[in-house]
PDB file of N, CA and C in Angstrom:
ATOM      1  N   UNK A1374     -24.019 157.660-230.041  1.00 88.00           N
ATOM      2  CA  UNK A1374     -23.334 156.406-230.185  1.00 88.00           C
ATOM      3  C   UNK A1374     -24.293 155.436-230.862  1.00 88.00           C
ATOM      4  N   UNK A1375     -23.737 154.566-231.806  1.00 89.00           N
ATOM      5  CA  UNK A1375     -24.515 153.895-232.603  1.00 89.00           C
ATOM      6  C   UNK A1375     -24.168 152.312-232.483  1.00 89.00           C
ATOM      7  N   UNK A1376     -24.789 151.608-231.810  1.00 92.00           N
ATOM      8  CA  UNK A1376     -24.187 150.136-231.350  1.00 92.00           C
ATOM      9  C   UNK A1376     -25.483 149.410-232.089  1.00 92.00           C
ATOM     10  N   UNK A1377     -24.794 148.412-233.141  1.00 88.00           N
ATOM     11  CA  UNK A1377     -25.888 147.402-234.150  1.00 88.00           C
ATOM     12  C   UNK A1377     -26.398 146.532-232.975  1.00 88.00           C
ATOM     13  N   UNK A1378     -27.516 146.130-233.323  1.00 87.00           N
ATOM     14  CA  UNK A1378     -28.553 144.864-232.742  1.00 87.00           C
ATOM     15  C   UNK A1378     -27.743 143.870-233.023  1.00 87.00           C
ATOM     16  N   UNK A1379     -28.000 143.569-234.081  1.00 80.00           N
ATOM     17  CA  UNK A1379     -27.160 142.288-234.664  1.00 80.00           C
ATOM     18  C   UNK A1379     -27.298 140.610-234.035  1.00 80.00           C
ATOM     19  N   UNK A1380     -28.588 140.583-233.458  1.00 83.00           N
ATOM     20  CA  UNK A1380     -29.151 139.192-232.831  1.00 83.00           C
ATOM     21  C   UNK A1380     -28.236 139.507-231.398  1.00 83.00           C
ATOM     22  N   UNK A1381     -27.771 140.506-231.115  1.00 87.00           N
ATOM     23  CA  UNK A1381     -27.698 140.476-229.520  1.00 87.00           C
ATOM     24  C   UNK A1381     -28.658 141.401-228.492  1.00 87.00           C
ATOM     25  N   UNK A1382     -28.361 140.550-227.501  1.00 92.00           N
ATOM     26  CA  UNK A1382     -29.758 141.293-226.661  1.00 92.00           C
ATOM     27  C   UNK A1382     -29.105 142.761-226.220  1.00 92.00           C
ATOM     28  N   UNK A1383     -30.464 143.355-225.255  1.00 92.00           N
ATOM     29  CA  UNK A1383     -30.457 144.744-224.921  1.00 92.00           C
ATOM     30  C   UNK A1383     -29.072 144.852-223.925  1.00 92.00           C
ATOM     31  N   UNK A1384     -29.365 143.373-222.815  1.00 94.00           N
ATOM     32  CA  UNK A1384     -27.714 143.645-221.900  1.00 94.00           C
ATOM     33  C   UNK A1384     -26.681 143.594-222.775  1.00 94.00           C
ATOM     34  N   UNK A1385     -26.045 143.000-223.916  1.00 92.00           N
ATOM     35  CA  UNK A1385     -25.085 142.684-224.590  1.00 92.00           C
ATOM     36  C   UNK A1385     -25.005 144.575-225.147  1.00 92.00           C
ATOM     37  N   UNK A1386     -25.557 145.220-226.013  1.00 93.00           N
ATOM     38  CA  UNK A1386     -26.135 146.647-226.529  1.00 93.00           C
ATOM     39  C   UNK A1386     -25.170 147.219-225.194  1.00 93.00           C
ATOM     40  N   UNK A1387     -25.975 147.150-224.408  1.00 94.00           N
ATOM     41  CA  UNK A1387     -25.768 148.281-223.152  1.00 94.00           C
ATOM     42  C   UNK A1387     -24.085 148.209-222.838  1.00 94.00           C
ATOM     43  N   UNK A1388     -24.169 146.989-222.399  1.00 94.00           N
ATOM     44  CA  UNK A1388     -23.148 147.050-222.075  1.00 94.00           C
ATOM     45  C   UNK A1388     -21.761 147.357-223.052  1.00 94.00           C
ATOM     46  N   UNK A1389     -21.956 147.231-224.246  1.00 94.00           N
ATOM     47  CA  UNK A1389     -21.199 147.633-225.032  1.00 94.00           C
ATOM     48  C   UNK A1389     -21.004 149.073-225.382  1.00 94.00           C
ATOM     49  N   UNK A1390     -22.205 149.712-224.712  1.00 95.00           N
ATOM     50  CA  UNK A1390     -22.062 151.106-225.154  1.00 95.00           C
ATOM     51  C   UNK A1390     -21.456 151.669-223.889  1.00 95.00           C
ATOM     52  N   UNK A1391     -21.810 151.031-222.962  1.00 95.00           N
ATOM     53  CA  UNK A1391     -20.648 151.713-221.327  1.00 95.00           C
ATOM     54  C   UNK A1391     -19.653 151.461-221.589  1.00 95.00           C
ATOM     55  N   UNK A1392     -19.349 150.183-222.214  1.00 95.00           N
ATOM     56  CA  UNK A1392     -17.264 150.290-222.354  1.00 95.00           C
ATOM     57  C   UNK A1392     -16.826 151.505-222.964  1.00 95.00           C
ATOM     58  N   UNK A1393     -17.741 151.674-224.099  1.00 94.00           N
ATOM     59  CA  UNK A1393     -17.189 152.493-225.704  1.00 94.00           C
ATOM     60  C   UNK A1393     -17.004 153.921-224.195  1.00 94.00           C
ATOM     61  N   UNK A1394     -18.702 154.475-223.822  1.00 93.00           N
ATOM     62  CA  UNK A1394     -18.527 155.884-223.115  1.00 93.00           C
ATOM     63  C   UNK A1394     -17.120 155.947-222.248  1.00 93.00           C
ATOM     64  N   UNK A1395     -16.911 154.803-221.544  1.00 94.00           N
ATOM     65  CA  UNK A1395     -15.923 155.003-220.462  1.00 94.00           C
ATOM     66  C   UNK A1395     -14.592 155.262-221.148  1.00 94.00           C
ATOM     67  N   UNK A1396     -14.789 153.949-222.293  1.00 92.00           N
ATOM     68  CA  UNK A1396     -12.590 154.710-222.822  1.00 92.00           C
ATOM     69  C   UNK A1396     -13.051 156.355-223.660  1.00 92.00           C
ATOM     70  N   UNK A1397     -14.476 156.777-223.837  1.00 90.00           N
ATOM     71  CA  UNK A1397     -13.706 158.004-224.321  1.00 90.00           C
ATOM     72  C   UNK A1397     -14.032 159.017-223.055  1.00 90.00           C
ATOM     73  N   UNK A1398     -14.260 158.680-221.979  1.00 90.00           N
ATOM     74  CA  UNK A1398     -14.773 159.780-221.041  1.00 90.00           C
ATOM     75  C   UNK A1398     -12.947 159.954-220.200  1.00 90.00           C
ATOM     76  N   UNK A1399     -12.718 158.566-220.171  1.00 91.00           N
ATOM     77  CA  UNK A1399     -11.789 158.488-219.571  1.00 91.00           C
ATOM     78  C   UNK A1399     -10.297 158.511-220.269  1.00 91.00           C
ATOM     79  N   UNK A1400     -10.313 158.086-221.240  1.00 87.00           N
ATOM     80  CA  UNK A1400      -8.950 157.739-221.906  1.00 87.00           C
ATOM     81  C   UNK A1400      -8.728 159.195-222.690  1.00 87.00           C
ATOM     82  N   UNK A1401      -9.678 159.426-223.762  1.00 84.00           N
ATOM     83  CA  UNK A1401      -9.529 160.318-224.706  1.00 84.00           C
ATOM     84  C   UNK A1401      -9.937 161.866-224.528  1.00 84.00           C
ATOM     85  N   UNK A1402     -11.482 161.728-223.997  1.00 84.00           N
ATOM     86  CA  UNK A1402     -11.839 163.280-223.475  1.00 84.00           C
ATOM     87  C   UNK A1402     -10.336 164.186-223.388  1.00 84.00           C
ATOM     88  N   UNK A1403      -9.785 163.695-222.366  1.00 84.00           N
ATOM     89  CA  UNK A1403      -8.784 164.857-222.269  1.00 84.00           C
ATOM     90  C   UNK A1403      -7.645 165.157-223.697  1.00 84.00           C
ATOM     91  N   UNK A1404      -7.417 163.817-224.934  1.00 79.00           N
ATOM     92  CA  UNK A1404      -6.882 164.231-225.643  1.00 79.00           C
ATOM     93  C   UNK A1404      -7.277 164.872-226.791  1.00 79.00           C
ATOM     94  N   UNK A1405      -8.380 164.742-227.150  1.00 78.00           N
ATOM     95  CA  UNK A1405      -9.131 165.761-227.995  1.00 78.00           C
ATOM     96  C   UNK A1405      -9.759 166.369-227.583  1.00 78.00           C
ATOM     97  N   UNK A1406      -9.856 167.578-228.626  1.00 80.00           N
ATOM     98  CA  UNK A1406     -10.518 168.875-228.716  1.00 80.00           C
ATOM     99  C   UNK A1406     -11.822 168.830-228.607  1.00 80.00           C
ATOM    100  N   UNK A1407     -12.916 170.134-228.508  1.00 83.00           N
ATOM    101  CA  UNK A1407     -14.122 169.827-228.027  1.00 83.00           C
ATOM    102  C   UNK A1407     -14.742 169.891-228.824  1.00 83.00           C
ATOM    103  N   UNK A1408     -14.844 168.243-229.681  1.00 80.00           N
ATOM    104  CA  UNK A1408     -15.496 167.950-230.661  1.00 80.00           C
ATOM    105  C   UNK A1408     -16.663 167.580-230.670  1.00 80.00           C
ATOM    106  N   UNK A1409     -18.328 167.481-231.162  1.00 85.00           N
ATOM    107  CA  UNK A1409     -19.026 166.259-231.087  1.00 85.00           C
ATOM    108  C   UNK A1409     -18.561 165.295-231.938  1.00 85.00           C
ATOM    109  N   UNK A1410     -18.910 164.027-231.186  1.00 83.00           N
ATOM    110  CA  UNK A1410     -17.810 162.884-231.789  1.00 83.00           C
ATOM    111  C   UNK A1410     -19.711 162.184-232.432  1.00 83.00           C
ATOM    112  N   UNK A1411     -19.100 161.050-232.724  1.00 88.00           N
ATOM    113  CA  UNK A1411     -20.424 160.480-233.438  1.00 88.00           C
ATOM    114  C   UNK A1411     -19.028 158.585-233.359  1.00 88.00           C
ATOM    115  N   UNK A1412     -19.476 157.828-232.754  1.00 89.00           N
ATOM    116  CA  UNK A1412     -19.080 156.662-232.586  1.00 89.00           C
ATOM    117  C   UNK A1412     -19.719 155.490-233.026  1.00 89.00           C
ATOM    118  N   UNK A1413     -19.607 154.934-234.041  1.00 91.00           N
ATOM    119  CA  UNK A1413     -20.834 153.973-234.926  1.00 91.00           C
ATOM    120  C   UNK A1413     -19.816 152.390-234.641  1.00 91.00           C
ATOM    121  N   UNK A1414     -20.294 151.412-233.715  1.00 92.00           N
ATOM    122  CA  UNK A1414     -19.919 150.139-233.336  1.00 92.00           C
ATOM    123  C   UNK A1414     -19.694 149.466-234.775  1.00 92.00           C
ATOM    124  N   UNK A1415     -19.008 148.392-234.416  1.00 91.00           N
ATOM    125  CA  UNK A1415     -19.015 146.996-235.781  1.00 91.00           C
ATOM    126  C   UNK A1415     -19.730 145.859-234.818  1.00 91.00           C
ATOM    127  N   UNK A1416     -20.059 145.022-235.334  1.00 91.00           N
ATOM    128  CA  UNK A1416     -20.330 143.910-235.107  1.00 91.00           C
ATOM    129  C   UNK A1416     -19.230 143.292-234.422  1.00 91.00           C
ATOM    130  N   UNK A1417     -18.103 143.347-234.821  1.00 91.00           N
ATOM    131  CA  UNK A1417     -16.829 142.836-234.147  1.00 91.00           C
ATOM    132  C   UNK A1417     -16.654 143.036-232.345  1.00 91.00           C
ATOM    133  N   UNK A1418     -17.435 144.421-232.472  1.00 92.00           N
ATOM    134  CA  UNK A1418     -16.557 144.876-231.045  1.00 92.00           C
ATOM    135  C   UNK A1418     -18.044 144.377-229.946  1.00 92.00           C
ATOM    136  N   UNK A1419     -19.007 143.714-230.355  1.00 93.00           N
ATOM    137  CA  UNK A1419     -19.763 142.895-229.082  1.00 93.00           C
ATOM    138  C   UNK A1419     -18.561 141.624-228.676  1.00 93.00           C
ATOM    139  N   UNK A1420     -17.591 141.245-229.376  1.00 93.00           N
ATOM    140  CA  UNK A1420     -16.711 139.911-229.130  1.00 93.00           C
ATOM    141  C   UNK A1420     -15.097 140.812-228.948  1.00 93.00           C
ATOM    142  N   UNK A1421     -15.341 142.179-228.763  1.00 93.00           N
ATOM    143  CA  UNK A1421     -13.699 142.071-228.749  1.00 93.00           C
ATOM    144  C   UNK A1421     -13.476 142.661-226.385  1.00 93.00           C
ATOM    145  N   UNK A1422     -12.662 142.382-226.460  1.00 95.00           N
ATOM    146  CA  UNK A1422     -12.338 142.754-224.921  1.00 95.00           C
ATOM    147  C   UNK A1422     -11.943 144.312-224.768  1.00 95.00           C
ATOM    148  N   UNK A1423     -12.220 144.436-223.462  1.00 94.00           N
ATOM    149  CA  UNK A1423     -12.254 146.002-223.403  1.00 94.00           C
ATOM    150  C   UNK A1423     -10.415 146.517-223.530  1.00 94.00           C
ATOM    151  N   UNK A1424      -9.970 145.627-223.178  1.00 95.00           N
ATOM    152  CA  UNK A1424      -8.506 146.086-223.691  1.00 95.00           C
ATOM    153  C   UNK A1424      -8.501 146.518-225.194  1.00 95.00           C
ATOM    154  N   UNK A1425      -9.285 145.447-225.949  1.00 95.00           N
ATOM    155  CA  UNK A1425      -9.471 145.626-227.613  1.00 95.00           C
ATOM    156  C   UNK A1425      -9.846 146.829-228.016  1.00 95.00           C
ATOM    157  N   UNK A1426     -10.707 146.855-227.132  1.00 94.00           N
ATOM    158  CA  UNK A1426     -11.605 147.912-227.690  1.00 94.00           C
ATOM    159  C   UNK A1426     -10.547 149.763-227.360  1.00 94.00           C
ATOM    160  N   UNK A1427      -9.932 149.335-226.202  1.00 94.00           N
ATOM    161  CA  UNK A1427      -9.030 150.598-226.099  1.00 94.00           C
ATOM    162  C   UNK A1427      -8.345 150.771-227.155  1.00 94.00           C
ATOM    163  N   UNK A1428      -7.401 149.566-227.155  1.00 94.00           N
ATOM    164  CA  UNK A1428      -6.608 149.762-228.301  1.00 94.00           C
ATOM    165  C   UNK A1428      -7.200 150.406-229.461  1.00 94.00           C
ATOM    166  N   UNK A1429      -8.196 149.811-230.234  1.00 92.00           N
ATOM    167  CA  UNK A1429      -8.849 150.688-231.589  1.00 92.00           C
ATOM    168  C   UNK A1429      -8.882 151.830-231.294  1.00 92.00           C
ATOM    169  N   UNK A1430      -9.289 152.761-229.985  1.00 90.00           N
ATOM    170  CA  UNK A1430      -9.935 153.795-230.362  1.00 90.00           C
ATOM    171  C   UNK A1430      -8.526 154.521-229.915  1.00 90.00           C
ATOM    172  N   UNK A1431      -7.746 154.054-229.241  1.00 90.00           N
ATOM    173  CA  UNK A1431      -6.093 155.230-229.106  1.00 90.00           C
ATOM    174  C   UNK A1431      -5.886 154.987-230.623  1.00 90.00           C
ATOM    175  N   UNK A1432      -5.683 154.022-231.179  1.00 92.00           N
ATOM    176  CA  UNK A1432      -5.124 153.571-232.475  1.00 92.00           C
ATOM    177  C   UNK A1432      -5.827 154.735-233.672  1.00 92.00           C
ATOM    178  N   UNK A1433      -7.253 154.905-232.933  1.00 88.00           N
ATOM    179  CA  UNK A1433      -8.022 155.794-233.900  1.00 88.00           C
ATOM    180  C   UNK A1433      -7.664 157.342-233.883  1.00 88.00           C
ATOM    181  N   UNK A1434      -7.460 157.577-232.423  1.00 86.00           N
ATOM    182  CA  UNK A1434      -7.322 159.186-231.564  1.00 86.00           C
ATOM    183  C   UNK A1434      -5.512 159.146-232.133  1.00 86.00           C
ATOM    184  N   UNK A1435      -4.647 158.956-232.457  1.00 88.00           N
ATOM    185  CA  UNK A1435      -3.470 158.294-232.638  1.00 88.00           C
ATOM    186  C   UNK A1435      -3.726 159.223-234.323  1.00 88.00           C
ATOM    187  N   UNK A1436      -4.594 158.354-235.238  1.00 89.00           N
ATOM    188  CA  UNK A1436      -4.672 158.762-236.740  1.00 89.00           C
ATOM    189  C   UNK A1436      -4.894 160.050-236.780  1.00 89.00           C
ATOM    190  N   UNK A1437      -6.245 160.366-235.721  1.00 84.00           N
ATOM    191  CA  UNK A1437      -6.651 161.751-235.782  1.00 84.00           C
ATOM    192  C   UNK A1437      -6.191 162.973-235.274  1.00 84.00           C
ATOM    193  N   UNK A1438      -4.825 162.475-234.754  1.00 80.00           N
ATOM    194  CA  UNK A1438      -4.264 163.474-234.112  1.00 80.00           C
ATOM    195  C   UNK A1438      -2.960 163.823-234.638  1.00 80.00           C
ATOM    196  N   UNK A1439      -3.240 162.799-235.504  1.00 82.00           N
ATOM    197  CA  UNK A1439      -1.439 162.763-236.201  1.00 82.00           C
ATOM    198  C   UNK A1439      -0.053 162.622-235.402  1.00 82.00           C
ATOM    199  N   UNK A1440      -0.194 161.286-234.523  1.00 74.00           N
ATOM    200  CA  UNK A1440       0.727 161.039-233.831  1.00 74.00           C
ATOM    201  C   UNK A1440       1.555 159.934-234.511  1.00 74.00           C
TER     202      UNK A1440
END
């Protein structure tokens, strides 16, 4: 997982990378295949809410699955 610095601190980092692990441990794991994934943050998603952040990545698992 690849989460930018971007003038935020190490708690802001961290914690952004536990939301990202949890929606895919929890939400997605079970809908895809047993891929290694590779997850590279925006700058956007230190300011978006973890609802937000679900949404993108079903929205993403959604493209990649061809739903």
């Amino acid at each position: 997982m690849i989460v930018p610095k971007h003038r935020e601190t190490g708690v802001d980092r961290n914690r952004l990378r536990r939301q990202i692990r949890e929606l895919l441990r929890r939400d997605l794991q079970p809908l895809l295949p047993s891929w290694d994934l590779l997850v590279r943050a925006r700058r956007e998603a230190y300011d978006a809410t973890f609802s937000e952040l679900r949404s993108e990545l079903h929205d993403w698992a959604d493209d990649v699955l061809g739903r």
